[in-house]
């Protein structure tokens, strides 16, 4: 078993490269703390499970597997309401734009690096302290942590939110991985454990209403990507994994997460080399849905005063 963490330049960008090899599996991850702690690449035995486009990373950072925090995906009119007060989203003025939160546009600091005991890991922090750039964009004082831990064939992403203050911190959290179509359109199949989807407007904003999955929305038994045209929110059937299978490959990718991750967003753009299965702790536009009374559907979370939130997402390459 060998593990290593080193600094590399790939595609003109700085990364921490985590490598782990053993038991016939060689796994590598590229993480860039100065670019939103983006997990830009994950490979298994040289095959890219998640990958990034350098041009997109330079322009918008909407590539790789970027973090969705503290409000995933779109937002109605670029505004969100919490406890009766309305705030404006800091990054865009276009109506209902692709927001994706604040964290993806911030520089994270590295707290620790580790390469021993059969694993390689990096822990990064984003401080929302008053006076910081992050606090100016989301005015709730707290600290947000992400830890990437690589073992042979497996990457675990641990999240923590620490609230040292005396008022709650509201949030939604997700990760937006750009999975590769290793089996092509017809030979890459995605299986998502969701019995229910959220009905959305033409602007892809959930209304708060839900419907049973059927037809192209029913991914429970797996469907080939070539037949899908999705950019939709699903309610996760808890206790089950999402699975990606590939024709011609000797492995599949299994996606798992802790109990706070109650929603998926599935994005399958035609003609692109990627697709997305995004674990989220909440719905798209969660703050505004919650304010309208759709509490269960939105699943907006809070870290209480003096409290800590912790949960995780995991991607595993499984042989056979």
PDB file of C-alpha atoms in Angstrom:
ATOM      1  CA  UNK A   1       0.000   0.000   0.000  1.00  0.00           C
ATOM      2  CA  UNK A   2       1.369   3.390  -0.988  1.00  0.00           C
ATOM      3  CA  UNK A   3      -0.092   6.814  -0.293  1.00  0.00           C
ATOM      4  CA  UNK A   4       1.084  10.281  -1.200  1.00  0.00           C
ATOM      5  CA  UNK A   5       0.035  13.940  -1.246  1.00  0.00           C
ATOM      6  CA  UNK A   6       1.977  16.386  -3.392  1.00  0.00           C
ATOM      7  CA  UNK A   7       1.648  19.747  -5.123  1.00  0.00           C
ATOM      8  CA  UNK A   8       1.205  19.709  -8.903  1.00  0.00           C
ATOM      9  CA  UNK A   9       0.278  22.048 -11.753  1.00  0.00           C
ATOM     10  CA  UNK A  10      -2.267  20.533 -14.162  1.00  0.00           C
ATOM     11  CA  UNK A  11      -3.906  22.440 -16.990  1.00  0.00           C
ATOM     12  CA  UNK A  12      -2.216  25.554 -15.637  1.00  0.00           C
ATOM     13  CA  UNK A  13      -3.906  25.297 -12.215  1.00  0.00           C
ATOM     14  CA  UNK A  14      -2.446  24.443  -8.794  1.00  0.00           C
ATOM     15  CA  UNK A  15      -3.646  21.244  -7.165  1.00  0.00           C
ATOM     16  CA  UNK A  16      -3.009  18.986  -4.250  1.00  0.00           C
ATOM     17  CA  UNK A  17      -2.749  15.496  -5.702  1.00  0.00           C
ATOM     18  CA  UNK A  18      -3.869  12.648  -3.461  1.00  0.00           C
ATOM     19  CA  UNK A  19      -2.724   9.191  -4.525  1.00  0.00           C
ATOM     20  CA  UNK A  20      -3.415   5.799  -3.056  1.00  0.00           C
ATOM     21  CA  UNK A  21      -2.464   2.414  -4.484  1.00  0.00           C
ATOM     22  CA  UNK A  22      -2.948  -1.079  -3.133  1.00  0.00           C
ATOM     23  CA  UNK A  23      -4.891  -4.314  -3.621  1.00  0.00           C
ATOM     24  CA  UNK A  24      -4.817  -3.835  -7.396  1.00  0.00           C
ATOM     25  CA  UNK A  25      -6.427  -0.397  -7.233  1.00  0.00           C
ATOM     26  CA  UNK A  26      -4.736   2.903  -8.012  1.00  0.00           C
ATOM     27  CA  UNK A  27      -6.838   5.937  -7.166  1.00  0.00           C
ATOM     28  CA  UNK A  28      -5.975   9.611  -7.630  1.00  0.00           C
ATOM     29  CA  UNK A  29      -7.757  12.864  -6.777  1.00  0.00           C
ATOM     30  CA  UNK A  30      -6.933  16.474  -7.640  1.00  0.00           C
ATOM     31  CA  UNK A  31      -8.164  19.143  -5.194  1.00  0.00           C
ATOM     32  CA  UNK A  32      -7.600  22.892  -5.566  1.00  0.00           C
ATOM     33  CA  UNK A  33      -8.038  24.841  -2.296  1.00  0.00           C
ATOM     34  CA  UNK A  34      -7.568  28.264  -3.980  1.00  0.00           C
ATOM     35  CA  UNK A  35     -10.323  27.393  -6.481  1.00  0.00           C
ATOM     36  CA  UNK A  36     -13.124  26.712  -4.028  1.00  0.00           C
ATOM     37  CA  UNK A  37     -11.628  23.420  -2.772  1.00  0.00           C
ATOM     38  CA  UNK A  38     -12.871  21.927  -6.039  1.00  0.00           C
ATOM     39  CA  UNK A  39     -12.394  18.182  -6.498  1.00  0.00           C
ATOM     40  CA  UNK A  40     -11.415  18.574 -10.138  1.00  0.00           C
ATOM     41  CA  UNK A  41     -10.484  14.995 -11.002  1.00  0.00           C
ATOM     42  CA  UNK A  42     -11.005  11.511  -9.591  1.00  0.00           C
ATOM     43  CA  UNK A  43      -9.483   8.537 -11.392  1.00  0.00           C
ATOM     44  CA  UNK A  44      -9.526   4.798 -10.826  1.00  0.00           C
ATOM     45  CA  UNK A  45      -6.772   2.743 -12.453  1.00  0.00           C
ATOM     46  CA  UNK A  46      -6.183   5.630 -14.839  1.00  0.00           C
ATOM     47  CA  UNK A  47      -9.852   6.018 -15.843  1.00  0.00           C
ATOM     48  CA  UNK A  48     -11.492   9.385 -15.033  1.00  0.00           C
ATOM     49  CA  UNK A  49     -14.664   9.029 -12.978  1.00  0.00           C
ATOM     50  CA  UNK A  50     -14.866  12.814 -12.452  1.00  0.00           C
ATOM     51  CA  UNK A  51     -12.985  15.298 -14.615  1.00  0.00           C
ATOM     52  CA  UNK A  52     -12.723  19.017 -15.335  1.00  0.00           C
ATOM     53  CA  UNK A  53     -12.462  21.355 -18.317  1.00  0.00           C
ATOM     54  CA  UNK A  54      -9.584  23.852 -17.846  1.00  0.00           C
ATOM     55  CA  UNK A  55     -11.287  26.612 -19.841  1.00  0.00           C
ATOM     56  CA  UNK A  56     -14.445  26.334 -17.753  1.00  0.00           C
ATOM     57  CA  UNK A  57     -12.454  26.218 -14.527  1.00  0.00           C
ATOM     58  CA  UNK A  58     -10.749  29.480 -15.507  1.00  0.00           C
ATOM     59  CA  UNK A  59     -14.012  31.224 -16.399  1.00  0.00           C
ATOM     60  CA  UNK A  60     -16.668  30.032 -13.975  1.00  0.00           C
ATOM     61  CA  UNK A  61     -15.365  27.059 -11.927  1.00  0.00           C
ATOM     62  CA  UNK A  62     -18.497  25.109 -12.948  1.00  0.00           C
ATOM     63  CA  UNK A  63     -16.555  21.920 -13.640  1.00  0.00           C
ATOM     64  CA  UNK A  64     -14.897  19.106 -11.690  1.00  0.00           C
ATOM     65  CA  UNK A  65     -16.880  18.542  -8.491  1.00  0.00           C
ATOM     66  CA  UNK A  66     -17.403  21.938  -6.925  1.00  0.00           C
ATOM     67  CA  UNK A  67     -19.025  22.644  -3.581  1.00  0.00           C
ATOM     68  CA  UNK A  68     -22.575  24.006  -3.306  1.00  0.00           C
ATOM     69  CA  UNK A  69     -22.728  26.057  -0.134  1.00  0.00           C
ATOM     70  CA  UNK A  70     -24.581  27.703   1.595  1.00  0.00           C
ATOM     71  CA  UNK A  71     -27.390  27.572  -1.021  1.00  0.00           C
ATOM     72  CA  UNK A  72     -27.187  25.000  -3.831  1.00  0.00           C
ATOM     73  CA  UNK A  73     -28.132  25.779  -7.402  1.00  0.00           C
ATOM     74  CA  UNK A  74     -30.666  28.405  -8.496  1.00  0.00           C
ATOM     75  CA  UNK A  75     -32.406  31.098  -6.507  1.00  0.00           C
ATOM     76  CA  UNK A  76     -35.592  33.016  -7.316  1.00  0.00           C
ATOM     77  CA  UNK A  77     -34.784  36.575  -8.417  1.00  0.00           C
ATOM     78  CA  UNK A  78     -31.318  36.270  -6.823  1.00  0.00           C
ATOM     79  CA  UNK A  79     -32.799  36.839  -3.377  1.00  0.00           C
ATOM     80  CA  UNK A  80     -33.318  34.630  -0.346  1.00  0.00           C
ATOM     81  CA  UNK A  81     -35.359  35.122   2.792  1.00  0.00           C
ATOM     82  CA  UNK A  82     -34.547  33.888   6.290  1.00  0.00           C
ATOM     83  CA  UNK A  83     -36.396  34.796   9.492  1.00  0.00           C
ATOM     84  CA  UNK A  84     -38.335  37.463   7.665  1.00  0.00           C
ATOM     85  CA  UNK A  85     -35.274  39.259   6.290  1.00  0.00           C
ATOM     86  CA  UNK A  86     -34.424  39.258   2.581  1.00  0.00           C
ATOM     87  CA  UNK A  87     -30.833  39.112   1.306  1.00  0.00           C
ATOM     88  CA  UNK A  88     -29.457  39.476  -2.210  1.00  0.00           C
ATOM     89  CA  UNK A  89     -27.236  36.869  -3.803  1.00  0.00           C
ATOM     90  CA  UNK A  90     -23.723  38.321  -4.228  1.00  0.00           C
ATOM     91  CA  UNK A  91     -22.621  36.819  -7.535  1.00  0.00           C
ATOM     92  CA  UNK A  92     -25.232  37.567 -10.188  1.00  0.00           C
ATOM     93  CA  UNK A  93     -27.909  39.993 -11.286  1.00  0.00           C
ATOM     94  CA  UNK A  94     -29.464  37.825 -14.012  1.00  0.00           C
ATOM     95  CA  UNK A  95     -32.900  36.499 -13.032  1.00  0.00           C
ATOM     96  CA  UNK A  96     -32.777  32.962 -11.611  1.00  0.00           C
ATOM     97  CA  UNK A  97     -29.177  32.522 -12.711  1.00  0.00           C
ATOM     98  CA  UNK A  98     -27.013  29.488 -12.037  1.00  0.00           C
ATOM     99  CA  UNK A  99     -25.834  30.554  -8.611  1.00  0.00           C
ATOM    100  CA  UNK A 100     -24.384  27.511  -6.889  1.00  0.00           C
ATOM    101  CA  UNK A 101     -23.787  29.344  -3.640  1.00  0.00           C
ATOM    102  CA  UNK A 102     -20.675  31.120  -2.360  1.00  0.00           C
ATOM    103  CA  UNK A 103     -18.023  28.496  -1.542  1.00  0.00           C
ATOM    104  CA  UNK A 104     -17.135  27.616  -5.139  1.00  0.00           C
ATOM    105  CA  UNK A 105     -15.870  31.177  -5.693  1.00  0.00           C
ATOM    106  CA  UNK A 106     -13.779  31.450  -2.534  1.00  0.00           C
ATOM    107  CA  UNK A 107     -10.210  30.560  -1.535  1.00  0.00           C
ATOM    108  CA  UNK A 108      -9.971  27.853   1.118  1.00  0.00           C
ATOM    109  CA  UNK A 109      -7.066  27.493   3.513  1.00  0.00           C
ATOM    110  CA  UNK A 110      -5.397  24.124   4.029  1.00  0.00           C
ATOM    111  CA  UNK A 111      -5.628  22.929   7.631  1.00  0.00           C
ATOM    112  CA  UNK A 112      -3.887  19.585   7.280  1.00  0.00           C
ATOM    113  CA  UNK A 113      -2.389  17.079   4.858  1.00  0.00           C
ATOM    114  CA  UNK A 114      -1.941  13.398   5.559  1.00  0.00           C
ATOM    115  CA  UNK A 115      -0.497  10.409   3.697  1.00  0.00           C
ATOM    116  CA  UNK A 116      -0.192   7.417   5.991  1.00  0.00           C
ATOM    117  CA  UNK A 117      -2.140   4.497   7.397  1.00  0.00           C
ATOM    118  CA  UNK A 118      -3.382   3.506   3.942  1.00  0.00           C
ATOM    119  CA  UNK A 119      -5.014   6.831   3.142  1.00  0.00           C
ATOM    120  CA  UNK A 120      -4.253  10.275   1.755  1.00  0.00           C
ATOM    121  CA  UNK A 121      -6.272  13.287   2.876  1.00  0.00           C
ATOM    122  CA  UNK A 122      -6.541  17.064   2.854  1.00  0.00           C
ATOM    123  CA  UNK A 123      -8.708  19.197   5.158  1.00  0.00           C
ATOM    124  CA  UNK A 124      -9.671  22.695   4.009  1.00  0.00           C
ATOM    125  CA  UNK A 125     -11.446  25.570   5.728  1.00  0.00           C
ATOM    126  CA  UNK A 126     -13.482  28.581   4.645  1.00  0.00           C
ATOM    127  CA  UNK A 127     -13.972  31.158   7.404  1.00  0.00           C
ATOM    128  CA  UNK A 128     -17.127  33.274   7.376  1.00  0.00           C
ATOM    129  CA  UNK A 129     -15.774  35.563  10.097  1.00  0.00           C
ATOM    130  CA  UNK A 130     -17.060  39.161  10.123  1.00  0.00           C
ATOM    131  CA  UNK A 131     -14.928  41.250   7.796  1.00  0.00           C
ATOM    132  CA  UNK A 132     -13.976  38.301   5.591  1.00  0.00           C
ATOM    133  CA  UNK A 133     -14.908  38.141   1.884  1.00  0.00           C
ATOM    134  CA  UNK A 134     -17.083  35.081   2.549  1.00  0.00           C
ATOM    135  CA  UNK A 135     -19.011  36.844   5.339  1.00  0.00           C
ATOM    136  CA  UNK A 136     -19.644  39.821   3.062  1.00  0.00           C
ATOM    137  CA  UNK A 137     -21.388  37.405   0.685  1.00  0.00           C
ATOM    138  CA  UNK A 138     -23.217  35.369   3.359  1.00  0.00           C
ATOM    139  CA  UNK A 139     -23.513  37.397   6.585  1.00  0.00           C
ATOM    140  CA  UNK A 140     -23.686  34.579   9.149  1.00  0.00           C
ATOM    141  CA  UNK A 141     -20.480  34.063  11.141  1.00  0.00           C
ATOM    142  CA  UNK A 142     -19.242  30.453  11.146  1.00  0.00           C
ATOM    143  CA  UNK A 143     -16.563  28.107   9.785  1.00  0.00           C
ATOM    144  CA  UNK A 144     -17.026  25.616   6.948  1.00  0.00           C
ATOM    145  CA  UNK A 145     -14.714  22.613   6.552  1.00  0.00           C
ATOM    146  CA  UNK A 146     -14.291  19.960   3.866  1.00  0.00           C
ATOM    147  CA  UNK A 147     -12.009  16.926   4.125  1.00  0.00           C
ATOM    148  CA  UNK A 148     -11.167  14.687   1.178  1.00  0.00           C
ATOM    149  CA  UNK A 149      -9.925  11.236   2.202  1.00  0.00           C
ATOM    150  CA  UNK A 150      -8.688   8.801  -0.447  1.00  0.00           C
ATOM    151  CA  UNK A 151      -8.281   5.060   0.061  1.00  0.00           C
ATOM    152  CA  UNK A 152      -7.896   2.407  -2.662  1.00  0.00           C
ATOM    153  CA  UNK A 153     -10.959   2.729  -4.895  1.00  0.00           C
ATOM    154  CA  UNK A 154     -12.794   5.130  -2.616  1.00  0.00           C
ATOM    155  CA  UNK A 155     -13.051   8.861  -1.943  1.00  0.00           C
ATOM    156  CA  UNK A 156     -14.909  10.152   1.102  1.00  0.00           C
ATOM    157  CA  UNK A 157     -15.841  13.821   1.452  1.00  0.00           C
ATOM    158  CA  UNK A 158     -16.509  14.910   5.036  1.00  0.00           C
ATOM    159  CA  UNK A 159     -18.196  18.224   5.771  1.00  0.00           C
ATOM    160  CA  UNK A 160     -18.307  20.153   9.029  1.00  0.00           C
ATOM    161  CA  UNK A 161     -19.888  23.486   9.941  1.00  0.00           C
ATOM    162  CA  UNK A 162     -18.934  25.095  13.248  1.00  0.00           C
ATOM    163  CA  UNK A 163     -21.079  27.878  14.667  1.00  0.00           C
ATOM    164  CA  UNK A 164     -19.278  29.611  17.553  1.00  0.00           C
ATOM    165  CA  UNK A 165     -21.823  32.424  17.681  1.00  0.00           C
ATOM    166  CA  UNK A 166     -25.032  32.959  19.597  1.00  0.00           C
ATOM    167  CA  UNK A 167     -27.506  32.819  16.686  1.00  0.00           C
ATOM    168  CA  UNK A 168     -28.336  29.941  14.292  1.00  0.00           C
ATOM    169  CA  UNK A 169     -26.659  29.625  10.900  1.00  0.00           C
ATOM    170  CA  UNK A 170     -29.029  28.504   8.103  1.00  0.00           C
ATOM    171  CA  UNK A 171     -27.614  26.561   5.177  1.00  0.00           C
ATOM    172  CA  UNK A 172     -27.977  24.143   2.336  1.00  0.00           C
ATOM    173  CA  UNK A 173     -25.059  21.983   1.211  1.00  0.00           C
ATOM    174  CA  UNK A 174     -24.246  19.923  -1.848  1.00  0.00           C
ATOM    175  CA  UNK A 175     -21.550  18.781  -4.227  1.00  0.00           C
ATOM    176  CA  UNK A 176     -21.768  19.085  -8.018  1.00  0.00           C
ATOM    177  CA  UNK A 177     -19.665  16.308  -9.636  1.00  0.00           C
ATOM    178  CA  UNK A 178     -19.166  16.215 -13.395  1.00  0.00           C
ATOM    179  CA  UNK A 179     -19.077  12.468 -14.006  1.00  0.00           C
ATOM    180  CA  UNK A 180     -17.619  11.222 -17.279  1.00  0.00           C
ATOM    181  CA  UNK A 181     -19.561   9.085 -19.749  1.00  0.00           C
ATOM    182  CA  UNK A 182     -17.025   6.263 -19.787  1.00  0.00           C
ATOM    183  CA  UNK A 183     -19.483   3.920 -21.540  1.00  0.00           C
ATOM    184  CA  UNK A 184     -20.716   6.521 -24.012  1.00  0.00           C
ATOM    185  CA  UNK A 185     -24.313   7.715 -24.219  1.00  0.00           C
ATOM    186  CA  UNK A 186     -25.803   4.271 -24.710  1.00  0.00           C
ATOM    187  CA  UNK A 187     -23.433   2.381 -22.429  1.00  0.00           C
ATOM    188  CA  UNK A 188     -23.382   4.664 -19.397  1.00  0.00           C
ATOM    189  CA  UNK A 189     -26.312   3.960 -17.108  1.00  0.00           C
ATOM    190  CA  UNK A 190     -27.363   5.907 -14.037  1.00  0.00           C
ATOM    191  CA  UNK A 191     -29.431   4.493 -11.195  1.00  0.00           C
ATOM    192  CA  UNK A 192     -30.822   6.944  -8.632  1.00  0.00           C
ATOM    193  CA  UNK A 193     -32.861   5.859  -5.576  1.00  0.00           C
ATOM    194  CA  UNK A 194     -35.717   8.357  -5.744  1.00  0.00           C
ATOM    195  CA  UNK A 195     -39.459   7.675  -5.740  1.00  0.00           C
ATOM    196  CA  UNK A 196     -40.455  11.343  -5.912  1.00  0.00           C
ATOM    197  CA  UNK A 197     -39.439  14.369  -7.944  1.00  0.00           C
ATOM    198  CA  UNK A 198     -40.070  18.064  -7.435  1.00  0.00           C
ATOM    199  CA  UNK A 199     -42.219  19.887  -9.970  1.00  0.00           C
ATOM    200  CA  UNK A 200     -40.469  22.963 -11.352  1.00  0.00           C
ATOM    201  CA  UNK A 201     -41.212  26.095 -13.328  1.00  0.00           C
ATOM    202  CA  UNK A 202     -39.882  26.774 -16.826  1.00  0.00           C
ATOM    203  CA  UNK A 203     -36.939  28.479 -15.093  1.00  0.00           C
ATOM    204  CA  UNK A 204     -36.173  25.157 -13.322  1.00  0.00           C
ATOM    205  CA  UNK A 205     -37.172  26.480  -9.903  1.00  0.00           C
ATOM    206  CA  UNK A 206     -39.099  24.013  -7.726  1.00  0.00           C
ATOM    207  CA  UNK A 207     -42.637  25.091  -6.896  1.00  0.00           C
ATOM    208  CA  UNK A 208     -42.780  23.036  -3.694  1.00  0.00           C
ATOM    209  CA  UNK A 209     -45.129  20.476  -5.256  1.00  0.00           C
ATOM    210  CA  UNK A 210     -43.979  16.899  -5.809  1.00  0.00           C
ATOM    211  CA  UNK A 211     -44.940  13.976  -8.049  1.00  0.00           C
ATOM    212  CA  UNK A 212     -44.103  10.261  -8.273  1.00  0.00           C
ATOM    213  CA  UNK A 213     -41.326   9.435 -10.720  1.00  0.00           C
ATOM    214  CA  UNK A 214     -42.320   7.823 -14.010  1.00  0.00           C
ATOM    215  CA  UNK A 215     -40.996   7.452 -17.545  1.00  0.00           C
ATOM    216  CA  UNK A 216     -37.744   9.329 -18.033  1.00  0.00           C
ATOM    217  CA  UNK A 217     -37.842  10.487 -14.419  1.00  0.00           C
ATOM    218  CA  UNK A 218     -37.783   6.937 -13.030  1.00  0.00           C
ATOM    219  CA  UNK A 219     -34.120   6.084 -12.515  1.00  0.00           C
ATOM    220  CA  UNK A 220     -34.611   3.460  -9.822  1.00  0.00           C
ATOM    221  CA  UNK A 221     -33.699   0.519 -12.081  1.00  0.00           C
ATOM    222  CA  UNK A 222     -31.161   2.510 -14.099  1.00  0.00           C
ATOM    223  CA  UNK A 223     -31.437   4.207 -17.480  1.00  0.00           C
ATOM    224  CA  UNK A 224     -28.935   4.914 -20.250  1.00  0.00           C
ATOM    225  CA  UNK A 225     -27.829   8.534 -20.401  1.00  0.00           C
ATOM    226  CA  UNK A 226     -28.509   8.854 -24.121  1.00  0.00           C
ATOM    227  CA  UNK A 227     -32.269   8.706 -23.525  1.00  0.00           C
ATOM    228  CA  UNK A 228     -32.347  11.237 -20.688  1.00  0.00           C
ATOM    229  CA  UNK A 229     -32.949  14.984 -20.756  1.00  0.00           C
ATOM    230  CA  UNK A 230     -32.943  15.924 -17.077  1.00  0.00           C
ATOM    231  CA  UNK A 231     -32.176  18.950 -14.956  1.00  0.00           C
ATOM    232  CA  UNK A 232     -34.397  18.067 -12.030  1.00  0.00           C
ATOM    233  CA  UNK A 233     -34.611  17.765  -8.245  1.00  0.00           C
ATOM    234  CA  UNK A 234     -35.444  14.390  -6.690  1.00  0.00           C
ATOM    235  CA  UNK A 235     -36.181  13.353  -3.114  1.00  0.00           C
ATOM    236  CA  UNK A 236     -33.745  10.640  -2.091  1.00  0.00           C
ATOM    237  CA  UNK A 237     -34.955   7.224  -0.973  1.00  0.00           C
ATOM    238  CA  UNK A 238     -32.814   6.981   2.129  1.00  0.00           C
ATOM    239  CA  UNK A 239     -30.527   4.065   2.823  1.00  0.00           C
ATOM    240  CA  UNK A 240     -29.821   3.307  -0.834  1.00  0.00           C
ATOM    241  CA  UNK A 241     -26.909   4.170  -3.128  1.00  0.00           C
ATOM    242  CA  UNK A 242     -26.906   5.741  -6.558  1.00  0.00           C
ATOM    243  CA  UNK A 243     -24.933   3.686  -9.072  1.00  0.00           C
ATOM    244  CA  UNK A 244     -23.213   4.486 -12.369  1.00  0.00           C
ATOM    245  CA  UNK A 245     -22.352   1.554 -14.648  1.00  0.00           C
ATOM    246  CA  UNK A 246     -20.284   1.616 -17.847  1.00  0.00           C
ATOM    247  CA  UNK A 247     -20.184  -0.772 -20.786  1.00  0.00           C
ATOM    248  CA  UNK A 248     -16.655  -2.019 -21.397  1.00  0.00           C
ATOM    249  CA  UNK A 249     -15.379  -1.126 -17.934  1.00  0.00           C
ATOM    250  CA  UNK A 250     -14.518  -3.602 -15.193  1.00  0.00           C
ATOM    251  CA  UNK A 251     -15.983  -1.432 -12.442  1.00  0.00           C
ATOM    252  CA  UNK A 252     -18.996   0.651 -11.500  1.00  0.00           C
ATOM    253  CA  UNK A 253     -19.180   3.799  -9.378  1.00  0.00           C
ATOM    254  CA  UNK A 254     -21.355   3.803  -6.269  1.00  0.00           C
ATOM    255  CA  UNK A 255     -22.489   7.074  -4.691  1.00  0.00           C
ATOM    256  CA  UNK A 256     -23.458   7.193  -1.036  1.00  0.00           C
ATOM    257  CA  UNK A 257     -24.075   9.903   1.555  1.00  0.00           C
ATOM    258  CA  UNK A 258     -25.061  10.485   5.148  1.00  0.00           C
ATOM    259  CA  UNK A 259     -28.606  11.100   6.421  1.00  0.00           C
ATOM    260  CA  UNK A 260     -28.679  14.874   5.945  1.00  0.00           C
ATOM    261  CA  UNK A 261     -28.423  14.499   2.166  1.00  0.00           C
ATOM    262  CA  UNK A 262     -32.120  14.164   1.370  1.00  0.00           C
ATOM    263  CA  UNK A 263     -32.162  15.432  -2.230  1.00  0.00           C
ATOM    264  CA  UNK A 264     -30.547  14.756  -5.605  1.00  0.00           C
ATOM    265  CA  UNK A 265     -30.211  16.984  -8.622  1.00  0.00           C
ATOM    266  CA  UNK A 266     -29.727  14.977 -11.819  1.00  0.00           C
ATOM    267  CA  UNK A 267     -28.383  16.874 -14.852  1.00  0.00           C
ATOM    268  CA  UNK A 268     -27.928  15.029 -18.164  1.00  0.00           C
ATOM    269  CA  UNK A 269     -27.114  17.597 -20.892  1.00  0.00           C
ATOM    270  CA  UNK A 270     -27.211  16.062 -24.386  1.00  0.00           C
ATOM    271  CA  UNK A 271     -24.071  16.269 -26.465  1.00  0.00           C
ATOM    272  CA  UNK A 272     -21.795  16.795 -23.479  1.00  0.00           C
ATOM    273  CA  UNK A 273     -19.085  14.392 -22.248  1.00  0.00           C
ATOM    274  CA  UNK A 274     -20.353  14.672 -18.678  1.00  0.00           C
ATOM    275  CA  UNK A 275     -23.453  14.381 -16.502  1.00  0.00           C
ATOM    276  CA  UNK A 276     -24.174  15.202 -12.864  1.00  0.00           C
ATOM    277  CA  UNK A 277     -25.719  13.367  -9.930  1.00  0.00           C
ATOM    278  CA  UNK A 278     -25.584  15.898  -7.111  1.00  0.00           C
ATOM    279  CA  UNK A 279     -26.159  15.045  -3.467  1.00  0.00           C
ATOM    280  CA  UNK A 280     -27.814  17.957  -1.648  1.00  0.00           C
ATOM    281  CA  UNK A 281     -29.095  18.452   1.895  1.00  0.00           C
ATOM    282  CA  UNK A 282     -31.950  20.517   0.513  1.00  0.00           C
ATOM    283  CA  UNK A 283     -33.935  21.460  -2.541  1.00  0.00           C
ATOM    284  CA  UNK A 284     -32.875  24.024  -5.064  1.00  0.00           C
ATOM    285  CA  UNK A 285     -34.124  27.457  -3.850  1.00  0.00           C
ATOM    286  CA  UNK A 286     -34.436  26.014  -0.341  1.00  0.00           C
ATOM    287  CA  UNK A 287     -34.387  29.320   1.538  1.00  0.00           C
ATOM    288  CA  UNK A 288     -37.304  30.716  -0.435  1.00  0.00           C
ATOM    289  CA  UNK A 289     -39.309  27.484  -0.408  1.00  0.00           C
ATOM    290  CA  UNK A 290     -38.859  27.262   3.351  1.00  0.00           C
ATOM    291  CA  UNK A 291     -40.060  30.856   3.739  1.00  0.00           C
ATOM    292  CA  UNK A 292     -43.181  29.944   1.729  1.00  0.00           C
ATOM    293  CA  UNK A 293     -44.016  27.103   4.102  1.00  0.00           C
ATOM    294  CA  UNK A 294     -42.611  24.141   2.149  1.00  0.00           C
ATOM    295  CA  UNK A 295     -40.518  23.085   5.125  1.00  0.00           C
ATOM    296  CA  UNK A 296     -40.239  19.347   4.438  1.00  0.00           C
ATOM    297  CA  UNK A 297     -39.746  19.781   0.703  1.00  0.00           C
ATOM    298  CA  UNK A 298     -37.082  22.474   1.152  1.00  0.00           C
ATOM    299  CA  UNK A 299     -35.254  20.788   4.045  1.00  0.00           C
ATOM    300  CA  UNK A 300     -33.342  23.947   4.931  1.00  0.00           C
ATOM    301  CA  UNK A 301     -30.982  23.151   7.814  1.00  0.00           C
ATOM    302  CA  UNK A 302     -29.600  25.208  10.707  1.00  0.00           C
ATOM    303  CA  UNK A 303     -26.538  24.911  12.904  1.00  0.00           C
ATOM    304  CA  UNK A 304     -27.641  26.065  16.360  1.00  0.00           C
ATOM    305  CA  UNK A 305     -25.671  28.580  18.383  1.00  0.00           C
ATOM    306  CA  UNK A 306     -22.509  26.885  19.626  1.00  0.00           C
ATOM    307  CA  UNK A 307     -23.292  23.810  17.542  1.00  0.00           C
ATOM    308  CA  UNK A 308     -21.564  21.700  14.895  1.00  0.00           C
ATOM    309  CA  UNK A 309     -22.981  19.997  11.797  1.00  0.00           C
ATOM    310  CA  UNK A 310     -21.225  16.986  10.265  1.00  0.00           C
ATOM    311  CA  UNK A 311     -22.055  14.696   7.344  1.00  0.00           C
ATOM    312  CA  UNK A 312     -20.424  13.040   4.352  1.00  0.00           C
ATOM    313  CA  UNK A 313     -20.581  11.973   0.696  1.00  0.00           C
ATOM    314  CA  UNK A 314     -18.652   9.049  -0.769  1.00  0.00           C
ATOM    315  CA  UNK A 315     -17.704   7.846  -4.262  1.00  0.00           C
ATOM    316  CA  UNK A 316     -16.484   4.254  -4.612  1.00  0.00           C
ATOM    317  CA  UNK A 317     -15.193   2.323  -7.618  1.00  0.00           C
ATOM    318  CA  UNK A 318     -16.447  -1.248  -7.218  1.00  0.00           C
ATOM    319  CA  UNK A 319     -15.079  -4.070  -9.355  1.00  0.00           C
ATOM    320  CA  UNK A 320     -17.432  -6.316 -11.296  1.00  0.00           C
TER     321      UNK A 320
END
